[in-house]
Coordinates of C-alpha atoms in Angstrom, one line a residue:
M233 CA 77.5 -7.9 18.9
A234 CA 78.2 -4.5 17.6
D235 CA 75.5 -1.9 17.2
I236 CA 75.5 -0.7 13.5
F237 CA 74.1 2.7 14.7
E238 CA 76.8 3.1 17.3
R239 CA 79.6 2.4 14.8
L240 CA 78.1 5.1 12.4
L241 CA 78.0 7.7 15.2
K242 CA 81.6 7.1 16.0
N243 CA 82.9 7.6 12.5
Q244 CA 80.8 10.3 10.7
G245 CA 82.9 9.9 7.5
P246 CA 85.6 12.2 6.0
I247 CA 83.0 14.9 4.9
G248 CA 80.4 14.1 7.7
Q249 CA 82.9 14.9 10.3
H250 CA 82.6 18.6 9.4
R251 CA 78.8 18.7 9.4
E252 CA 78.4 20.7 12.7
R253 CA 80.3 23.6 11.1
A254 CA 79.4 23.2 7.4
H255 CA 75.8 22.1 7.0
G256 CA 73.9 24.7 5.1
Y257 CA 76.9 26.5 4.0
F258 CA 79.8 24.4 2.7
A259 CA 77.6 21.3 2.5
F260 CA 73.9 21.3 1.6
P261 CA 73.7 25.0 0.7
K262 CA 70.2 26.5 -0.3
L263 CA 70.2 28.6 -3.4
E264 CA 67.1 30.6 -3.8
G265 CA 65.3 32.4 -6.8
E266 CA 64.9 31.7 -10.5
I267 CA 67.5 29.3 -11.8
G268 CA 70.3 31.4 -13.7
S269 CA 73.6 33.0 -13.4
R270 CA 72.3 35.1 -10.6
M271 CA 70.7 33.7 -7.4
K272 CA 70.5 34.3 -3.7
F273 CA 72.3 32.6 -1.0
R274 CA 71.5 33.4 2.6
G275 CA 69.8 36.6 1.4
K276 CA 72.8 37.7 -0.6
D277 CA 73.0 38.0 -4.5
M278 CA 75.4 35.6 -6.0
I279 CA 77.0 34.9 -9.5
V280 CA 76.5 31.1 -9.6
W281 CA 78.9 28.8 -11.3
S282 CA 77.6 25.6 -9.7
L283 CA 74.5 24.7 -11.7
N284 CA 74.4 22.2 -14.6
N285 CA 72.3 24.3 -16.7
Y286 CA 74.6 24.3 -19.6
L287 CA 72.3 25.6 -22.4
G288 CA 70.3 27.9 -20.1
L289 CA 67.2 25.8 -20.5
A290 CA 66.0 25.7 -16.9
N291 CA 64.1 28.9 -17.3
H292 CA 63.8 29.2 -21.0
P293 CA 60.3 30.5 -21.6
E294 CA 59.4 27.6 -24.0
V295 CA 60.6 25.1 -21.5
R296 CA 58.7 26.7 -18.7
K297 CA 55.5 26.7 -20.9
A298 CA 55.9 23.1 -21.8
D299 CA 56.6 22.1 -18.1
T300 CA 53.5 24.0 -17.0
E301 CA 51.1 22.7 -19.6
G302 CA 52.5 19.1 -19.1
A303 CA 51.8 19.3 -15.4
A304 CA 48.3 20.8 -15.9
Q305 CA 47.4 18.3 -18.5
Y306 CA 48.6 15.1 -17.0
G307 CA 49.4 15.9 -13.3
L308 CA 52.6 14.3 -11.7
A309 CA 51.1 10.8 -11.1
L310 CA 50.6 9.8 -14.7
P311 CA 51.6 7.3 -15.9
M312 CA 51.2 5.1 -12.7
G313 CA 53.5 2.1 -12.4
A314 CA 56.5 0.8 -14.0
R315 CA 56.7 0.9 -17.9
M316 CA 56.6 -2.9 -18.4
M317 CA 53.3 -3.1 -16.4
S318 CA 51.2 0.1 -16.8
G319 CA 53.5 3.0 -17.1
N320 CA 54.2 3.2 -20.8
S321 CA 53.0 5.9 -23.2
N322 CA 53.3 7.2 -26.7
N323 CA 55.2 10.2 -25.4
H324 CA 57.8 7.9 -23.7
E325 CA 58.3 6.1 -26.9
L326 CA 58.4 9.3 -29.0
L327 CA 61.2 10.7 -26.7
E328 CA 63.2 7.5 -27.0
K329 CA 62.7 7.6 -30.9
K330 CA 63.9 11.2 -31.1
L331 CA 66.9 10.6 -28.8
A332 CA 68.0 7.6 -30.8
E333 CA 67.7 9.5 -34.1
F334 CA 69.7 12.4 -32.7
E335 CA 72.5 10.1 -31.5
S336 CA 72.6 8.0 -34.8
K337 CA 71.6 4.9 -33.0
E338 CA 68.9 2.2 -33.8
D339 CA 67.0 2.6 -30.5
A340 CA 67.0 4.1 -27.2
I341 CA 65.6 3.5 -23.6
L342 CA 64.6 6.1 -21.0
L343 CA 65.9 6.0 -17.5
N344 CA 64.5 7.7 -14.4
F345 CA 67.9 8.8 -13.3
G346 CA 71.5 8.7 -14.6
Y347 CA 73.2 7.5 -11.5
Q348 CA 70.7 4.7 -10.8
G349 CA 70.6 3.9 -14.6
M350 CA 74.3 3.4 -14.9
V351 CA 74.7 1.1 -12.0
S352 CA 71.8 -1.0 -13.3
L353 CA 73.1 -0.9 -16.9
I354 CA 76.4 -2.4 -15.9
D355 CA 74.5 -5.2 -13.8
V356 CA 72.4 -6.1 -16.9
L357 CA 75.2 -6.1 -19.3
C358 CA 77.8 -8.1 -17.5
S359 CA 77.7 -11.7 -16.2
R360 CA 80.2 -13.2 -13.6
H361 CA 82.4 -14.4 -16.6
D362 CA 82.7 -11.0 -18.2
I363 CA 85.5 -8.5 -17.6
I364 CA 85.1 -4.7 -17.2
V365 CA 87.9 -2.4 -18.2
Y366 CA 87.5 1.1 -17.0
D367 CA 89.0 4.6 -16.8
A368 CA 90.4 5.3 -13.3
E369 CA 88.7 8.7 -13.2
S370 CA 85.2 7.4 -14.1
H371 CA 82.2 8.9 -12.5
A372 CA 80.9 7.5 -9.1
C373 CA 77.9 5.8 -10.8
I374 CA 80.4 3.8 -12.9
I375 CA 82.6 3.0 -10.0
D376 CA 79.6 1.7 -8.0
G377 CA 78.3 -0.3 -10.8
V378 CA 81.6 -1.9 -11.3
R379 CA 82.0 -2.6 -7.5
L380 CA 78.8 -4.6 -7.7
H381 CA 80.1 -6.7 -10.7
P382 CA 80.7 -10.2 -9.6
G383 CA 83.4 -10.9 -12.2
H384 CA 86.8 -9.4 -12.8
R385 CA 87.4 -5.7 -13.5
Y386 CA 90.6 -3.9 -14.5
V387 CA 91.2 -0.3 -14.3
F388 CA 93.5 1.8 -16.5
K389 CA 95.2 5.0 -15.8
H390 CA 93.2 8.0 -16.7
N391 CA 93.2 8.4 -20.6
D392 CA 96.4 6.4 -20.7
M393 CA 96.2 4.3 -23.9
E394 CA 99.4 2.3 -23.1
D395 CA 97.9 1.2 -19.8
L396 CA 94.5 0.6 -21.3
E397 CA 96.2 -1.9 -23.8
K398 CA 97.9 -3.8 -20.9
Q399 CA 94.6 -4.2 -19.3
L400 CA 92.9 -5.3 -22.5
Q401 CA 95.7 -7.9 -22.8
R402 CA 95.2 -9.0 -19.2
A403 CA 91.3 -9.3 -19.9
T404 CA 91.8 -11.2 -23.2
A405 CA 94.2 -13.7 -21.6
L406 CA 91.8 -14.3 -18.7
I407 CA 88.8 -14.7 -21.1
E408 CA 90.8 -17.2 -23.2
K409 CA 91.8 -19.1 -19.9
Q410 CA 88.3 -19.4 -18.5
K411 CA 86.8 -20.1 -22.0
A412 CA 83.8 -17.8 -21.3
G413 CA 82.9 -14.2 -21.1
G414 CA 83.4 -11.0 -23.0
I415 CA 85.0 -7.6 -22.4
L416 CA 83.3 -4.3 -21.7
V417 CA 85.3 -1.1 -21.8
I418 CA 83.7 2.0 -20.0
T419 CA 84.9 5.5 -20.3
E420 CA 83.4 9.0 -20.4
G421 CA 82.9 11.5 -23.2
V422 CA 83.8 14.4 -21.1
F423 CA 85.1 13.9 -17.6
G424 CA 83.0 16.0 -15.4
M425 CA 85.7 17.1 -12.8
A426 CA 88.8 17.8 -15.0
G427 CA 86.8 18.7 -18.2
D428 CA 89.1 16.7 -20.5
Q429 CA 87.5 14.5 -23.1
G430 CA 87.9 10.7 -23.1
K431 CA 90.1 9.4 -25.8
L432 CA 87.3 7.8 -27.6
K433 CA 89.0 7.7 -31.0
E434 CA 92.1 6.0 -29.7
I435 CA 89.9 3.5 -27.6
A436 CA 87.9 2.7 -30.6
A437 CA 91.1 2.0 -32.6
F438 CA 91.9 -0.9 -30.2
K439 CA 88.8 -2.8 -31.6
K440 CA 90.9 -3.7 -34.5
K441 CA 93.3 -5.5 -32.3
Y442 CA 91.0 -6.7 -29.3
E443 CA 87.5 -7.9 -29.0
F444 CA 85.3 -5.7 -26.7
R445 CA 82.3 -3.6 -26.5
L446 CA 82.4 0.1 -25.7
L447 CA 80.2 1.9 -23.3
V448 CA 80.4 5.7 -23.0
D449 CA 79.0 7.9 -20.3
D450 CA 78.7 11.3 -22.0
A451 CA 76.6 13.3 -19.4
H452 CA 78.7 16.5 -19.9
G453 CA 79.2 16.0 -23.6
F454 CA 75.6 15.6 -24.6
G455 CA 74.3 19.0 -25.9
T456 CA 77.8 20.7 -25.5
M457 CA 80.1 18.8 -27.8
G458 CA 80.0 18.0 -31.6
K459 CA 78.6 19.9 -34.6
T460 CA 75.0 19.3 -33.7
G461 CA 75.5 18.7 -29.9
A462 CA 75.2 15.0 -30.2
G463 CA 78.3 14.7 -27.9
A464 CA 81.9 13.7 -27.6
G465 CA 81.5 10.8 -30.1
E466 CA 80.3 13.3 -32.8
E467 CA 83.1 15.7 -31.8
Q468 CA 85.7 13.0 -32.3
G469 CA 84.2 11.4 -35.3
V470 CA 83.6 8.1 -33.7
Q471 CA 80.0 8.0 -32.9
D472 CA 79.5 4.8 -34.8
E473 CA 82.3 3.0 -32.7
I474 CA 80.4 3.6 -29.4
D475 CA 78.3 0.4 -28.9
L476 CA 76.2 2.0 -26.0
Y477 CA 75.8 5.8 -25.6
F478 CA 74.7 6.8 -22.2
S479 CA 73.7 10.3 -21.1
T480 CA 71.6 12.2 -18.5
F481 CA 69.0 15.0 -18.9
A482 CA 70.5 16.6 -15.7
K483 CA 73.2 18.7 -17.5
S484 CA 72.5 20.3 -20.9
M485 CA 68.7 19.7 -20.6
A486 CA 68.6 20.9 -16.8
S487 CA 66.0 18.2 -16.1
I488 CA 65.5 14.7 -14.6
G489 CA 66.1 11.4 -16.4
A490 CA 68.6 9.7 -18.6
F491 CA 68.8 7.4 -21.6
I492 CA 70.9 4.7 -23.2
A493 CA 71.2 4.5 -27.1
G494 CA 72.4 1.6 -29.1
P495 CA 71.6 -1.4 -31.3
K496 CA 67.8 -2.1 -31.3
S497 CA 68.5 -5.8 -30.3
I498 CA 70.6 -4.7 -27.3
I499 CA 68.4 -2.0 -26.3
D500 CA 65.4 -4.4 -26.4
Y501 CA 67.3 -6.8 -24.1
I502 CA 68.1 -3.9 -21.7
R503 CA 64.4 -2.9 -21.8
Y504 CA 63.2 -6.3 -20.5
N505 CA 66.0 -6.9 -18.0
I506 CA 67.1 -3.6 -16.5
R507 CA 66.1 -3.8 -12.9
S508 CA 66.2 -0.1 -12.1
Q509 CA 63.3 0.4 -14.7
I510 CA 61.4 -2.8 -14.4
F511 CA 60.9 -2.3 -10.6
A512 CA 60.5 1.5 -10.6
K513 CA 57.7 3.9 -11.4
S514 CA 57.8 5.3 -14.9
L515 CA 59.2 8.8 -15.6
P516 CA 56.3 11.1 -14.9
M517 CA 54.6 12.5 -18.0
P518 CA 55.2 16.1 -17.2
L519 CA 59.0 15.4 -17.2
V520 CA 58.7 13.4 -20.5
I521 CA 56.8 16.4 -22.1
G522 CA 59.3 18.8 -20.9
N523 CA 62.2 16.8 -22.0
L524 CA 60.7 16.6 -25.5
K525 CA 60.7 20.4 -25.7
R526 CA 64.2 20.5 -24.3
L527 CA 65.6 18.1 -26.8
E528 CA 63.7 20.1 -29.6
L529 CA 65.5 23.2 -28.5
L530 CA 68.8 21.5 -28.2
M531 CA 68.6 20.2 -31.6
T532 CA 67.1 23.3 -33.4
R533 CA 68.7 26.2 -31.6
P534 CA 72.6 26.0 -32.2
E535 CA 72.9 29.6 -30.9
L536 CA 72.4 28.2 -27.3
K537 CA 75.6 25.9 -27.7
S538 CA 77.5 28.9 -29.4
K539 CA 76.6 31.1 -26.5
L540 CA 77.7 28.6 -24.0
W541 CA 81.1 28.1 -25.7
D542 CA 81.5 31.9 -25.9
V543 CA 81.1 32.2 -22.2
A544 CA 83.4 29.2 -21.6
T545 CA 86.1 30.4 -23.9
K546 CA 86.0 33.9 -22.4
L547 CA 86.2 32.5 -18.8
Q548 CA 88.9 29.9 -19.6
K549 CA 91.1 32.5 -21.6
G550 CA 90.8 35.1 -18.7
L551 CA 91.8 32.5 -16.0
K552 CA 94.9 31.4 -18.1
E553 CA 95.9 35.0 -18.7
R554 CA 95.8 35.6 -15.0
G555 CA 98.1 32.6 -14.4
F556 CA 95.5 30.2 -13.2
D557 CA 96.1 26.4 -13.7
I558 CA 92.9 25.0 -15.5
G559 CA 94.4 21.7 -16.4
K560 CA 93.7 19.9 -19.7
T561 CA 90.1 20.8 -20.2
D562 CA 88.9 20.7 -23.7
S563 CA 85.3 21.1 -22.8
V564 CA 83.2 23.7 -21.3
V565 CA 83.8 22.4 -17.7
T566 CA 86.4 24.7 -16.1
P567 CA 88.5 23.4 -13.2
I568 CA 90.9 25.8 -11.2
Y569 CA 93.7 23.9 -9.5
M570 CA 95.2 25.4 -6.3
K571 CA 97.2 24.3 -3.3
G572 CA 95.9 24.4 0.2
G573 CA 94.2 22.4 2.9
V574 CA 90.5 21.9 3.7
E575 CA 90.5 24.7 6.1
E576 CA 92.1 27.2 3.7
A577 CA 89.6 26.2 1.0
T578 CA 86.7 26.7 3.1
A579 CA 87.9 30.1 4.3
M580 CA 88.5 31.1 0.7
V581 CA 85.1 30.0 -0.2
M582 CA 83.6 32.0 2.5
D583 CA 85.4 35.0 1.4
L584 CA 84.3 34.6 -2.3
R585 CA 80.7 34.2 -1.2
E586 CA 80.5 36.9 1.6
N587 CA 82.7 39.6 0.1
Y588 CA 82.6 39.0 -3.7
G589 CA 79.2 37.4 -4.2
I590 CA 80.7 34.4 -6.1
F591 CA 79.1 31.0 -5.5
C592 CA 81.0 28.0 -6.9
S593 CA 81.8 24.4 -5.9
I594 CA 85.1 23.3 -4.3
V595 CA 86.6 19.8 -4.3
V596 CA 89.1 18.8 -1.4
Y597 CA 90.4 15.9 0.5
P598 CA 89.3 13.0 0.5
V599 CA 88.0 13.3 -3.1
I600 CA 91.5 14.6 -4.1
P601 CA 94.8 14.3 -2.4
K602 CA 95.6 16.4 0.7
G603 CA 97.0 19.8 0.1
H604 CA 95.1 20.3 -3.1
I605 CA 92.0 22.4 -3.9
I606 CA 89.9 22.3 -7.1
Y607 CA 87.4 24.8 -7.8
R608 CA 84.9 23.6 -10.6
L609 CA 83.2 26.3 -12.5
I610 CA 80.3 25.4 -14.8
P611 CA 79.7 28.0 -17.5
T612 CA 76.2 28.3 -19.0
A613 CA 74.5 30.1 -21.9
V614 CA 73.0 32.6 -19.6
H615 CA 76.2 33.9 -18.0
T616 CA 77.2 37.4 -19.1
D617 CA 80.4 39.2 -19.8
E618 CA 79.9 41.2 -16.4
D619 CA 79.6 37.8 -14.6
I620 CA 82.9 36.7 -16.2
Q621 CA 84.8 39.8 -15.4
K622 CA 83.5 40.1 -11.7
T623 CA 84.5 36.3 -11.2
L624 CA 87.9 36.9 -12.7
T625 CA 88.7 39.7 -10.5
A626 CA 87.3 37.8 -7.4
F627 CA 89.7 34.9 -8.1
S628 CA 92.7 37.1 -8.8
E629 CA 92.3 38.8 -5.4
T630 CA 91.5 35.8 -3.3
K631 CA 94.3 33.8 -4.9
Q632 CA 96.6 36.5 -3.8
K633 CA 95.2 36.1 -0.2
L634 CA 95.7 32.3 -0.5
D635 CA 99.3 32.6 -1.5
A636 CA 100.0 35.1 1.3
G637 CA 98.7 32.7 4.0
A638 CA 95.5 34.8 4.8
Y639 CA 93.3 31.8 4.8
K640 CA 95.4 29.7 7.2
V641 CA 93.0 28.8 10.0
S642 CA 92.9 25.8 12.4
A643 CA 89.5 24.7 11.6
I644 CA 86.9 25.2 8.9
P645 CA 84.9 28.3 9.6
D646 CA 81.7 27.7 11.6
M647 CA 79.0 28.7 9.2
A648 CA 76.4 26.0 9.9
E649 CA 72.8 27.0 10.0
A650 CA 71.7 28.1 13.3

């Protein structure tokens, strides 16, 4: 009989294999100081492009005040227990009501975490006879939820409507053959890696031809897209066609928690059947109080979204003018596509941090194919023009070094914590 631990130690995984050289630097880094566009990393000042603080609410004075007062009044333990048993409150229900109204839906349910919530949502919606059709570049929480689904699932090529229709035809034929089940289509409002919007309008149009329900994960669209910030559905004019709208507080609201909005009858069903909430402690009251304030600011301070887009537009325009490939992003998410191996990518990151004071995230193999590098920059409303210009200069100079082969090394630099 094999020892499970022995197998794990022999194969540390594609990322874990680098842990002895990467921990604390390329992986599990520690940013210190007040959350903002400038923080410290290993004692050095950094311009940070890696934090999901889109609207700059993390350290907004009104938010800090609400967080402080909420913690002082209620403590972190209240309410104690799962909401179905002993953990409900008027404030939890008020936040749900306001979220539903903001998203033009009948009702909403709070979730403790987005990742956990999406996995559990797919489980509660779909039986073994149901078929899931989902975008190939869906977030890991969707992929994991789909993997646990006992029924059939069909994936369509990213934002490829011709392929989506093929999968809908396959799903419809199977439903008719087995004489049971329905179809759930899952996509994203804004894809967090590439920054392109899901083709919600085109997907919704298929409802005239095929019978299915549409679930949209709009983690990166909530607060950043649409006239009021209600998300990608509002941006594309199809919010009414989204059957279930899902988002998290971890991006625009710089907090913890998530929610699902939709028809009252379906939200009621979810509320009484979603295992991740039935068997988990309620969202702590200080977080609920803080999220109420964050939502209020998101809804009443349009200048926050305007400033975010001003930063994103200047950053993306500057990158394109300097010849960088930022793909098809039509959101504030700003990817930069380059060529190179894992070793080159880490050497370049080290140069950016140590010599230019720029902290941003990289994506390399096995998340993307070998030989490719993606830098993902997350603009926020608190970044300045100076931040942008220094970053553009840093990327221009390091890209020249990358193209000249200056970062070719045999192994990733050893920058692990002592």
